[in-house]
CSV table of C-alpha atoms and ligand atoms in Angstrom, one decimal:
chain,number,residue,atom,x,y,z
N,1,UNK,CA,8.4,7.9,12.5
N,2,UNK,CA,11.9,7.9,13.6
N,3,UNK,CA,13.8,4.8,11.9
N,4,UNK,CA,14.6,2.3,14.0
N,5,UNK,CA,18.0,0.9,15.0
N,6,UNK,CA,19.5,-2.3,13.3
N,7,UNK,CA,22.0,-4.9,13.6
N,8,UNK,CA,24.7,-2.5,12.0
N,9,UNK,CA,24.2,-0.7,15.4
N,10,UNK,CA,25.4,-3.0,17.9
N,11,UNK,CA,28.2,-5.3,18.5
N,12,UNK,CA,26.9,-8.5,19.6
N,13,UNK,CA,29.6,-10.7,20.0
N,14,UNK,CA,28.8,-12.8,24.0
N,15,UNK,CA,25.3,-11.1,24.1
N,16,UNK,CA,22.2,-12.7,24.7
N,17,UNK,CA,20.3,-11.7,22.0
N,18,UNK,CA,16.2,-12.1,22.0
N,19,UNK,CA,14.8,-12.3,18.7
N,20,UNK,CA,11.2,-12.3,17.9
N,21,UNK,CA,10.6,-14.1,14.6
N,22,UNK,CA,7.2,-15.2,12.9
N,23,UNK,CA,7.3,-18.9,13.2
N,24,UNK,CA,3.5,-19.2,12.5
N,25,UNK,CA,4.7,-21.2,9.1
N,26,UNK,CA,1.4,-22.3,7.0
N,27,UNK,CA,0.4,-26.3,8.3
N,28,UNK,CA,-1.2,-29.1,6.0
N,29,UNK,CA,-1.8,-32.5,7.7
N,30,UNK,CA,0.6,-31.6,10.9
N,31,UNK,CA,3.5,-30.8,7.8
N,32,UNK,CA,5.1,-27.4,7.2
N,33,UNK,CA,3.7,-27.1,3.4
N,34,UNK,CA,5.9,-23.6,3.3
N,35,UNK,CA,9.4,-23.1,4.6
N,36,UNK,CA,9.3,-19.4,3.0
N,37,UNK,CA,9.3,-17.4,6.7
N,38,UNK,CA,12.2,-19.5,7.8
N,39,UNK,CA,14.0,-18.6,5.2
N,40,UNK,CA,13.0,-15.6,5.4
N,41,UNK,CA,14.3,-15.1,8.9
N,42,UNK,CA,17.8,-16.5,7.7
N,43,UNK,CA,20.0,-13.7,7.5
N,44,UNK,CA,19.3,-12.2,10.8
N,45,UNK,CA,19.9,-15.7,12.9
N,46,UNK,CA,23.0,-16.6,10.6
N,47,UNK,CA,24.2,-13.3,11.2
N,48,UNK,CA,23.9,-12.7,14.4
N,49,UNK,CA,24.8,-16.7,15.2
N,50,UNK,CA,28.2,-15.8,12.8
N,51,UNK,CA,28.8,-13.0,14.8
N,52,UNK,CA,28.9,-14.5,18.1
N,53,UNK,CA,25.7,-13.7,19.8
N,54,UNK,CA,24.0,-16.3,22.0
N,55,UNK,CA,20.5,-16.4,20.0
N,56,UNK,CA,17.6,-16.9,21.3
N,57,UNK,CA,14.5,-16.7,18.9
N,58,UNK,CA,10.6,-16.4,20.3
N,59,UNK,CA,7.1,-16.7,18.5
N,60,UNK,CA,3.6,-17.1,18.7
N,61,UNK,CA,2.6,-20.1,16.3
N,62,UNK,CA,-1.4,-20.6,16.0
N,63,UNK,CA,-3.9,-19.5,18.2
N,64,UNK,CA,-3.5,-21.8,21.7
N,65,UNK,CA,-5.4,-18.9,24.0
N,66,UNK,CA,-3.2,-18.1,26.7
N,67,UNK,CA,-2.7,-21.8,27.6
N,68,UNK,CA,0.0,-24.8,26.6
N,69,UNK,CA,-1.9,-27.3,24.1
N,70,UNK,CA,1.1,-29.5,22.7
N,71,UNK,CA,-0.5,-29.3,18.8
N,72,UNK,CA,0.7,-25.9,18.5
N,73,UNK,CA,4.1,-26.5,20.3
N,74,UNK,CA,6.7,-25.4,18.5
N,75,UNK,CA,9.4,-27.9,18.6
N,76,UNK,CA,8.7,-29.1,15.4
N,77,UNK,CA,9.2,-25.9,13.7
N,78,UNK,CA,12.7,-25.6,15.7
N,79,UNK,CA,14.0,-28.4,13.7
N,80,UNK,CA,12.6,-27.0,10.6
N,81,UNK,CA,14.5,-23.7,11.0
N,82,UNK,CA,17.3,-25.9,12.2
N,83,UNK,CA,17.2,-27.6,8.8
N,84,UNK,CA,17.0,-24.1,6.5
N,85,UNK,CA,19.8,-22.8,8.7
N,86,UNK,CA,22.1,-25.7,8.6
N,87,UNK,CA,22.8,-24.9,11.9
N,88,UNK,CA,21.9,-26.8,15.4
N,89,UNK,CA,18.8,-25.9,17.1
N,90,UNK,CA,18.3,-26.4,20.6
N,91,UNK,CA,14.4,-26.1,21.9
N,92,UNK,CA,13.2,-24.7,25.6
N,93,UNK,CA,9.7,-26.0,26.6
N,94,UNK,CA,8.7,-22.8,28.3
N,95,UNK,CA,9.3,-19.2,26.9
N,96,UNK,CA,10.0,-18.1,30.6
N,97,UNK,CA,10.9,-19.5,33.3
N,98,UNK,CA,13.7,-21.8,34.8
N,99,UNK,CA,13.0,-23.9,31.8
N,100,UNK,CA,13.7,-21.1,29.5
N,101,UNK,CA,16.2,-19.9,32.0
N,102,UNK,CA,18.0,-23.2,32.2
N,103,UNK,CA,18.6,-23.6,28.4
N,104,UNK,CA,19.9,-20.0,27.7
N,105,UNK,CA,22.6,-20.6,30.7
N,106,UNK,CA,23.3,-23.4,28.5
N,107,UNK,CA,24.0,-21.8,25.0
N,108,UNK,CA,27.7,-20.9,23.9
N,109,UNK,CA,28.4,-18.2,21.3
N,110,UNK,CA,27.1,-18.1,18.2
N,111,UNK,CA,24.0,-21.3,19.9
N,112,UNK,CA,20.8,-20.8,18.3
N,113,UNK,CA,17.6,-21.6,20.7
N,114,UNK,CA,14.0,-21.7,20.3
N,115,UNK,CA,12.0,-21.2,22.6
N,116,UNK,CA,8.1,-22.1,23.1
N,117,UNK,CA,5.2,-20.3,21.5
N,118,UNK,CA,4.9,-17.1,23.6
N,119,UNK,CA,0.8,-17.8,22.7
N,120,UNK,CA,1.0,-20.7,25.8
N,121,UNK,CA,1.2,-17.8,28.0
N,122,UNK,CA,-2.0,-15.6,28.8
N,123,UNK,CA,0.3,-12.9,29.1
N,124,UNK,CA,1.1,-12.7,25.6
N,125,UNK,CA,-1.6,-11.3,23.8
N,126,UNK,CA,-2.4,-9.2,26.6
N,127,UNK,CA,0.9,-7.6,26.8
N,128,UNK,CA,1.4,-8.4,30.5
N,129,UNK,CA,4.1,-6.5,31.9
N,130,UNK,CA,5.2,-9.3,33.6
N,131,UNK,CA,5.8,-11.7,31.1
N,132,UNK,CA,7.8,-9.0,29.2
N,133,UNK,CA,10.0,-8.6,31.8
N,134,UNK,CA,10.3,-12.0,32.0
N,135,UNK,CA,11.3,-12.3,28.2
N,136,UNK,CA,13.3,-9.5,29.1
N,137,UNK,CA,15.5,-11.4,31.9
N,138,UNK,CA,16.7,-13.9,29.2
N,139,UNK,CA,18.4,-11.4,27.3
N,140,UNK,CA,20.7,-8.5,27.1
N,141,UNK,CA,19.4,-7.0,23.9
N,142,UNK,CA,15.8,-7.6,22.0
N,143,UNK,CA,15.6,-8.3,18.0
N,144,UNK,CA,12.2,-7.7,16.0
N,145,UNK,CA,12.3,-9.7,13.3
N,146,UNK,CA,8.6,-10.3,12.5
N,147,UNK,CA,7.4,-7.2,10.8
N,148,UNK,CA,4.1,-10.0,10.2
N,149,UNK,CA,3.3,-9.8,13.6
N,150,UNK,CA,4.0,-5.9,14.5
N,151,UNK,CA,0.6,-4.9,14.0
N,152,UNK,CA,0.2,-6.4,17.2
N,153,UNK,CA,1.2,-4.5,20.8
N,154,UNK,CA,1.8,-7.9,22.7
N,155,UNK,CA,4.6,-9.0,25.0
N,156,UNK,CA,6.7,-10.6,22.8
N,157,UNK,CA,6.3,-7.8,20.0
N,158,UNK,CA,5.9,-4.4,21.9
N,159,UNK,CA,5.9,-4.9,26.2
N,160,UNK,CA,9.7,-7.0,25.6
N,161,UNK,CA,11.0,-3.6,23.4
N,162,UNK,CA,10.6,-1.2,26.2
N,163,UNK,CA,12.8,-3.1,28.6
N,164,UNK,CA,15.6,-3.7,26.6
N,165,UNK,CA,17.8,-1.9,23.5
N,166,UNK,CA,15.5,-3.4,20.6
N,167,UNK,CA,16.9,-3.5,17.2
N,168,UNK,CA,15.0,-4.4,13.8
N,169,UNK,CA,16.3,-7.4,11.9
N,170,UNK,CA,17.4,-8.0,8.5
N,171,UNK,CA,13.5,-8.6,7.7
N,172,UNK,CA,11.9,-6.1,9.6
N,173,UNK,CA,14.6,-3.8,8.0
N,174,UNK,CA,13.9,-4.8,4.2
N,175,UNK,CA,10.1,-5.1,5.0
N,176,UNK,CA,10.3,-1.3,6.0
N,177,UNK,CA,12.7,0.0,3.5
N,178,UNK,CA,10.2,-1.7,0.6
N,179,UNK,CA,7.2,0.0,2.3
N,180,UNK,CA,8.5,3.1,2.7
N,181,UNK,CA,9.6,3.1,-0.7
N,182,UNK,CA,6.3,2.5,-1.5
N,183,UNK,CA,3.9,4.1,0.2
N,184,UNK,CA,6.2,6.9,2.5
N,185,UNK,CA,7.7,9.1,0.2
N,186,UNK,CA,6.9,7.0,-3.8
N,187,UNK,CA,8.3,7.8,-6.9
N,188,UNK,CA,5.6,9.2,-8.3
N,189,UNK,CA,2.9,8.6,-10.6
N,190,UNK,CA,2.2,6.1,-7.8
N,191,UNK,CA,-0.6,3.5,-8.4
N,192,UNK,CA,-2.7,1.1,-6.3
N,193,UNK,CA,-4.4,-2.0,-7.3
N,194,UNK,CA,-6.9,-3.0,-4.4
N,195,UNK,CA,-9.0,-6.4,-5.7
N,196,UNK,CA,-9.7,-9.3,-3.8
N,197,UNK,CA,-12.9,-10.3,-2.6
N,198,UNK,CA,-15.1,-7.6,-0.1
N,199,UNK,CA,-15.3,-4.0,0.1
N,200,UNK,CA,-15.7,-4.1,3.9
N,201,UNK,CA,-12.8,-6.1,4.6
N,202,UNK,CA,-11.1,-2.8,2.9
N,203,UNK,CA,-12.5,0.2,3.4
N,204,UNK,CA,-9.8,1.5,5.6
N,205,UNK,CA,-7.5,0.5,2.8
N,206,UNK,CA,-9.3,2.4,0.2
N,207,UNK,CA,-10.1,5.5,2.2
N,208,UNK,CA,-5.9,5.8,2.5
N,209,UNK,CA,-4.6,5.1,-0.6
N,210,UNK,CA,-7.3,7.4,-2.5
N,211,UNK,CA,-5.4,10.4,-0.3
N,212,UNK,CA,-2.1,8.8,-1.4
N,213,UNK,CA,-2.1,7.5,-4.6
N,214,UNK,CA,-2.2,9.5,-8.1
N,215,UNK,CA,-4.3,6.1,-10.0
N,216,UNK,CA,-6.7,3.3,-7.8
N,217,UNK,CA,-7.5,0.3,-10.0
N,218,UNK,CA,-10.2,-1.5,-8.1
N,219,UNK,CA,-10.8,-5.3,-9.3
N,220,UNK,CA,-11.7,-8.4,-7.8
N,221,UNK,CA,-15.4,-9.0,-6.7
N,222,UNK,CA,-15.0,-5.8,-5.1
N,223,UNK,CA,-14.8,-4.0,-8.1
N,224,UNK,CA,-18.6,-5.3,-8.4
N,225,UNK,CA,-19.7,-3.4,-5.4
N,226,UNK,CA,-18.4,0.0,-7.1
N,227,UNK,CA,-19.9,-1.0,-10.5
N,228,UNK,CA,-23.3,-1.9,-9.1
N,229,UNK,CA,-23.0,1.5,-7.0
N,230,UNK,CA,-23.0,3.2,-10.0
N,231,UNK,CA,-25.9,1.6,-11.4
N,232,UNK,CA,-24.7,-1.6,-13.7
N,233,UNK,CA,-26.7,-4.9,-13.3
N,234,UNK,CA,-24.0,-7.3,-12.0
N,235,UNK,CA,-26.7,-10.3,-12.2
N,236,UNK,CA,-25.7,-12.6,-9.4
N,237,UNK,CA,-22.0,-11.7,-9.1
N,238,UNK,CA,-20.6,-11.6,-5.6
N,239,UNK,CA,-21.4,-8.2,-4.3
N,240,UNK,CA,-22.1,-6.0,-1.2
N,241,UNK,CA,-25.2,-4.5,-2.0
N,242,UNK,CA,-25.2,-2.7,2.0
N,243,UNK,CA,-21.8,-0.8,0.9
N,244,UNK,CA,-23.1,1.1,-2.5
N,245,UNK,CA,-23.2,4.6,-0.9
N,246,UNK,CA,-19.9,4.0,0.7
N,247,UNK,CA,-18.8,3.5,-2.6
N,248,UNK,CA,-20.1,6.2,-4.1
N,249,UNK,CA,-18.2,7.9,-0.9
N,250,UNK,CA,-15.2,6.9,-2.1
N,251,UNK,CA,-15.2,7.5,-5.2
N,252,UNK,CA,-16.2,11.3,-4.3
N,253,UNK,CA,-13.1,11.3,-2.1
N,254,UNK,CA,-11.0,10.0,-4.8
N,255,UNK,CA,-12.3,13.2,-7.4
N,256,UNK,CA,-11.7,15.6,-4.2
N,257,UNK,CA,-8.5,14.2,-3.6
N,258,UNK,CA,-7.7,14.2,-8.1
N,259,UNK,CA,-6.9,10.2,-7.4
N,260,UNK,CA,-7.8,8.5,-10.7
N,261,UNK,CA,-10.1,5.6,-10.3
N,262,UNK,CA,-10.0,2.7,-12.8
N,263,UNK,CA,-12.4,0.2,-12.4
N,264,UNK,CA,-13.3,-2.9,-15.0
N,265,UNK,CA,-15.1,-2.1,-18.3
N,266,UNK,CA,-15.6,-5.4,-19.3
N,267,UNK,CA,-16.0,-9.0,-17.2
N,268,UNK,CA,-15.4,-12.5,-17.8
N,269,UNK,CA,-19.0,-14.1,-16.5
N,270,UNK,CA,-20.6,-17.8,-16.0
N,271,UNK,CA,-23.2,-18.9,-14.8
N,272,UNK,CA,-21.6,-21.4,-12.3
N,273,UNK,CA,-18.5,-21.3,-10.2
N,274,UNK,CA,-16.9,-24.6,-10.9
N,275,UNK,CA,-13.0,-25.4,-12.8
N,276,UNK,CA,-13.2,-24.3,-16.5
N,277,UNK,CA,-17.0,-23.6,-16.7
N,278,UNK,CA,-18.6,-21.7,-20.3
N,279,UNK,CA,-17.5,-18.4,-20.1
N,280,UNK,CA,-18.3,-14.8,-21.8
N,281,UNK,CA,-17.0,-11.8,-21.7
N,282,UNK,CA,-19.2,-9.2,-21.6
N,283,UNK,CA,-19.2,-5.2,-21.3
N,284,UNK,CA,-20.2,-4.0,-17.7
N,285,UNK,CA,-23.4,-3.3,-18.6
N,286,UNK,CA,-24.0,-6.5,-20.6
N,287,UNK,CA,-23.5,-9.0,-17.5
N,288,UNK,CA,-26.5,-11.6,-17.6
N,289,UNK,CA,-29.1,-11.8,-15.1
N,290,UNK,CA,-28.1,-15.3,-13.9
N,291,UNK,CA,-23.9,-14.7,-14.0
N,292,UNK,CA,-21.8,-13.8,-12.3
N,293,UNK,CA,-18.3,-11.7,-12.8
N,294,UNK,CA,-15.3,-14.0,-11.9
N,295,UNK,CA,-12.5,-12.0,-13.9
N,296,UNK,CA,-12.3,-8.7,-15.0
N,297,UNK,CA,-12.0,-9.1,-19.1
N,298,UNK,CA,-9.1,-8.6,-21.1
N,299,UNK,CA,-9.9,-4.9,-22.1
N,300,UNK,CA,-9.7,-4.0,-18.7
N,301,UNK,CA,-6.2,-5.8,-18.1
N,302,UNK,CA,-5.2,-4.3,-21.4
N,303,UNK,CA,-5.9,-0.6,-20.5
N,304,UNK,CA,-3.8,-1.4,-17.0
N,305,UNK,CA,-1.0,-2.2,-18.7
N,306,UNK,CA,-1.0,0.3,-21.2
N,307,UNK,CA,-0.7,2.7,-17.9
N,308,UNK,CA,2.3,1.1,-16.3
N,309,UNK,CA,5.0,2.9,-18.5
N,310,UNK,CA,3.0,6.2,-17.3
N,311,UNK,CA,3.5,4.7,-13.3
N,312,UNK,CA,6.9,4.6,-11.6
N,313,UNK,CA,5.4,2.8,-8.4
N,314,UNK,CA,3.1,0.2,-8.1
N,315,UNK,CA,1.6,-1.6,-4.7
N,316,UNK,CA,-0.7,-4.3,-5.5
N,317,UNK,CA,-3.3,-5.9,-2.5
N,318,UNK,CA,-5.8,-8.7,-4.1
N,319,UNK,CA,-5.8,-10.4,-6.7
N,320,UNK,CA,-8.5,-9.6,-10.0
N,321,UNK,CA,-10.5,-12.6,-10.3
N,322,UNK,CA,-11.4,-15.7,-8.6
N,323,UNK,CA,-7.9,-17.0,-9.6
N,324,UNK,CA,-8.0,-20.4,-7.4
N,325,UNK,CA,-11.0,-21.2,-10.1
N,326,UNK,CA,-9.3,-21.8,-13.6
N,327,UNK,CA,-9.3,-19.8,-15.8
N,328,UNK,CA,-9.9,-16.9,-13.6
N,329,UNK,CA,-6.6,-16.6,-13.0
N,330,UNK,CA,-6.0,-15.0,-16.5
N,331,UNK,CA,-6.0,-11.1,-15.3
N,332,UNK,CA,-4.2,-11.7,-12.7
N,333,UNK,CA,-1.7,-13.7,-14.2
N,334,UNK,CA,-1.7,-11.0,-17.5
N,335,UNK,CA,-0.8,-8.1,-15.5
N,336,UNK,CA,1.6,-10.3,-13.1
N,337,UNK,CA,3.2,-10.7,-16.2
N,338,UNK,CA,3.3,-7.4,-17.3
N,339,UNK,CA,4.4,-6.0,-13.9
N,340,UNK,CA,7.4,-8.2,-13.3
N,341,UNK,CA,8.7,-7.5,-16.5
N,342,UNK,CA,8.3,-3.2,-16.2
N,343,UNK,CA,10.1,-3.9,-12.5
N,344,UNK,CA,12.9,-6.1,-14.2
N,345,UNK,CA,13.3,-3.9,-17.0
N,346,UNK,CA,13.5,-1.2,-13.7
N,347,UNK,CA,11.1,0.9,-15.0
N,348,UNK,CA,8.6,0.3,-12.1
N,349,UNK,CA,8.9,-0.2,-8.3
N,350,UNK,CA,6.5,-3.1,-7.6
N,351,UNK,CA,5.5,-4.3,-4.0
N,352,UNK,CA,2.7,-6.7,-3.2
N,353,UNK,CA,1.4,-8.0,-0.5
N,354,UNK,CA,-1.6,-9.5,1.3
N,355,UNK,CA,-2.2,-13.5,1.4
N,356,UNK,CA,-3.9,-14.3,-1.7
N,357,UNK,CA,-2.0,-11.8,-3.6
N,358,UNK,CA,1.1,-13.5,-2.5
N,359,UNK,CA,-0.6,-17.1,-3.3
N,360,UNK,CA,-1.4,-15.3,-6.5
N,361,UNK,CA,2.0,-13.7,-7.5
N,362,UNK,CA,3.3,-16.9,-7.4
N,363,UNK,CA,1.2,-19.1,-9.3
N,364,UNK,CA,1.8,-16.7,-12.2
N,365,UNK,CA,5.4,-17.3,-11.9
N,366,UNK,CA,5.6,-13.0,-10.6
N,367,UNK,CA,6.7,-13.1,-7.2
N,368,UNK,CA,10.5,-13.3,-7.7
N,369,UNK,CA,10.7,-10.6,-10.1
N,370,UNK,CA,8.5,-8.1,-7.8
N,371,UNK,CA,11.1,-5.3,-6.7
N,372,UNK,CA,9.3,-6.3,-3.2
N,373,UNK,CA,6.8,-9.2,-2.0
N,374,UNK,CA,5.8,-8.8,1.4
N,375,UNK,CA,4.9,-12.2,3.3
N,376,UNK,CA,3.1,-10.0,6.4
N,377,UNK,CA,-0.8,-10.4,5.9
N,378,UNK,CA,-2.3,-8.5,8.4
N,379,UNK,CA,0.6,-5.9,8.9
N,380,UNK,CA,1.2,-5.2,5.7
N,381,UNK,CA,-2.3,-4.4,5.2
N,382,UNK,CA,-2.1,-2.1,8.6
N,383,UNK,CA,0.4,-0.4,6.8
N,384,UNK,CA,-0.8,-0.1,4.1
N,385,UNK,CA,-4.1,1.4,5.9
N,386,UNK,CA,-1.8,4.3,7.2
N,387,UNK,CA,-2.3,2.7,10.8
N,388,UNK,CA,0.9,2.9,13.1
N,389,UNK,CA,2.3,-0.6,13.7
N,390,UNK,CA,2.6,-0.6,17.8
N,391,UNK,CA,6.0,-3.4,17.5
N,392,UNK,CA,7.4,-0.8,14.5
N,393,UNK,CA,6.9,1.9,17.1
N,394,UNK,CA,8.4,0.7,19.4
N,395,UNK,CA,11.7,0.2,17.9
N,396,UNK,CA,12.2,3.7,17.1
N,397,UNK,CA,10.6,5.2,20.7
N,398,UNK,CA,13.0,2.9,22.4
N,399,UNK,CA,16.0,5.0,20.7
N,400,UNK,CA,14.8,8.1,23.4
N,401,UNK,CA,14.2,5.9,26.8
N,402,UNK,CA,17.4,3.8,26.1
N,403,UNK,CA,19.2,5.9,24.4
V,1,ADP,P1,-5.6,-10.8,0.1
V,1,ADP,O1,-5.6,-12.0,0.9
V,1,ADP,O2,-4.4,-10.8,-0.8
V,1,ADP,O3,-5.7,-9.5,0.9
V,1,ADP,P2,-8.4,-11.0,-0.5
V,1,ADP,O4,-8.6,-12.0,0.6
V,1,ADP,O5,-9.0,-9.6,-0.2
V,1,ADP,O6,-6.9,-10.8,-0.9
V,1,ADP,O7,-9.1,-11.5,-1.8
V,1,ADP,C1,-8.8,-12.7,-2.4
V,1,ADP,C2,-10.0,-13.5,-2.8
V,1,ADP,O8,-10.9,-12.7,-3.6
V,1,ADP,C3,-9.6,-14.7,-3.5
V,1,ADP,O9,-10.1,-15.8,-2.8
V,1,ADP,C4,-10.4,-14.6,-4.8
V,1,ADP,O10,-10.9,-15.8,-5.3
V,1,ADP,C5,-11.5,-13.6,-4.5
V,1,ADP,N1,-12.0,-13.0,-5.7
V,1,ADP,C6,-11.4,-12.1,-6.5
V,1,ADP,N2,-12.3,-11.7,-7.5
V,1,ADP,C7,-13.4,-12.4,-7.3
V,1,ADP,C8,-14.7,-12.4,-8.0
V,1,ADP,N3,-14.9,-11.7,-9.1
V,1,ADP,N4,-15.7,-13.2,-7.5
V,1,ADP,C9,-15.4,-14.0,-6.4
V,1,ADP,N5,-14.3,-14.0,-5.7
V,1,ADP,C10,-13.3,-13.2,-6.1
V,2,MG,MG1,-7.3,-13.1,1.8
């Protein structure tokens, strides 16, 4: 892939400038109960606000289907981001439109505006040439900003690029600097840790990092479907008993491709899954008939971290126990530990990413001192699956039709 254009490209003093964030901010009891995506999108707004552009910011937020239902407006989100950019926020009912139309005729250089979730429009999601040109008509150039929601070829992420000179933001930018860092062209020895909680939610995942990687550390309920492939009792831990010979089947590829595979030789088991049951740890082939793995055990974590002076890159999807269930947090949190202190004594290049792992990171106190922590679910997983992101595409292909 080409590398797409950014905002050291273009002067954008007077210009209209389209930029499509990720405003789909986490909700708890109709509050925002986490500000980190608007802050995230800081730099490029202030930036290009300071610079004298006329901004104009779109997003999907929630799942409305192609029609307007005022629970998932975003308005309240506008005055959010107004608030993290101490900076005035004006808000445009319609994305499109003479409403939207109206309220960019109205904005002076350097005006911030929201504009209404792109999802109240059927259009959207089906990348409706029409309602791309329409986002197109508000603006003279087009800002991705919301590498989260690239993995998606919709209007507002992919149709919008094609008809305007599109740019990556500050975000986008550092989201694929940090992935190509890690996964395009690593320092190597380069390690994976894939955990978390199903083998079938990450198969593709697997299949690409065993041809990419030099170490895989599999952990995380996961980790049980590979142990019980090879024949261990795992008594009643979480498993997919349907995936063994795919298992097997990657760990096969892994040999072929000389990708060392680490998986847990010892467990921390109970019998319920409840806060701070009785515990054990136990050897992998020592689980009890009526356990169940939560953690991996502290040998396991031990022998990981006595590899990361060997490893000079490190991406991490999913965390190694149950960790929302004390104390199955305590892998996790040991090697969190011992990561973020290898990456701030620069030693290692550390990137994470994936929901829980991000919930994860930062309950152990990890996430600021990761060299990179992406906050893109889905996409960063897409990436991480070696799958082309259609609104990163995009940004680069639009650098032969507009020159
Ligand atoms: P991410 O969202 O970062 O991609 P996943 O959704 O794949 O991660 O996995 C996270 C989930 O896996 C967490 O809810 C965690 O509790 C669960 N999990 C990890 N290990 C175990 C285990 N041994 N038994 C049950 N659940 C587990
Ligand atoms: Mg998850």
């Amino acid at each position: 892939m080409a590398s797409a254009r950014t905002l050291d490209d273009v002067a954008v003093k007077g210009l209209r400038v389209l930029v499509r964030a990720d405003l789909n901010v986490p909700m708890q009891d109709g509050k925002i109960s986490d500000l980190t995506r608007l802050e995230r999108l800081a730099p490029t707004i202030n930036e290009l606000s300071a610079a004298g552009a006329k901004v104009i910011v779109c997003s999907h937020f929630d799942r409305p289907k192609g029609k307007p239902v005022p629970a998932m407006s975003l308005r309240p989100i506008a005055a959010a981001l107004g608030t993290v950019l101490g900076h005035e926020v004006a808000f445009a009912d319609d994305c499109i439109g003479p409403v939207a139309e109206a309220a960019v005729a109205k904005l002076a250089d350097g005006d911030v505006l929201v504009l209404e979730n792109t999802r109240f429009h059927a259009g959207e999601e089906a990348n409706d040439p029409n309602l791309s040109q329409s986002l197109a008509d508000l603006a003279d150039i087009y800002v991705n900003d919301a590498f989260s929601a690239a993995h998606r070829a919709h209007s507002s992420t992919e149709g919008v690029a094609r008809l305007r000179p599109a740019y990556a933001g500050r975000l986008m930018q550092a989201e694929l600097a940090a992935l190509s860092a890690a996964l395009g062209d690593p320092q190597r020895p380069v390690a994976a840790i894939v955990a978390g909680s199903k083998v079938s939610t990450k198969l593709d995942l697997l299949t690409n990092l065993v041809a990419k990687v030099d170490i895989l550390v599999i952990g995380g309920a996961m980790a049980n479907t590979f142990l019980a492939a090879q024949g261990h009792d795992v008594g009643k831990s979480l498993q997919e008993k349907d995936l063994h010979a795919t298992a097997l089947s990657i760990l096969a590829t892994a040999k072929e491709k000389g990708c060392e595979i680490i998986l847990p030789v010892d467990l921390v088991v109970s019998a319920t899954f409840a806060p701070n049951p009785p515990t054990q740890v136990v050897g992998i082939d020592a689980v009890p008939a009526n356990m169940m793995a939560l953690d991996v055990g502290p040998a396991t974590v031990a022998g990981i971290i006595a590899r990361l002076p060997h490893i000079k890159t490190l991406l991490w999807n999913g965390p190694l126990g149950a960790f929302e269930t004390p104390p199955f947090q305590t892998a996790t949190n040991a090697l969190a530990d011992a990561v973020a202190k290898a990456t701030v004594d620069g030693t290692l290049i550390s990137v994470g990413g994936g929901g829980d792992t991000v919930s994860a990171l930062r309950l152990a106190g990890a996430a600021d001192s990761m060299t990179y922590l992406s906050s893109a679910g889905g996409a960063f997983l897409e990436w991480m699956e070696g799958k082309i992101l259609p609104g990163v595409e995009v940004l680069s292909a639009g650098l032969s039709n507009l020159g």
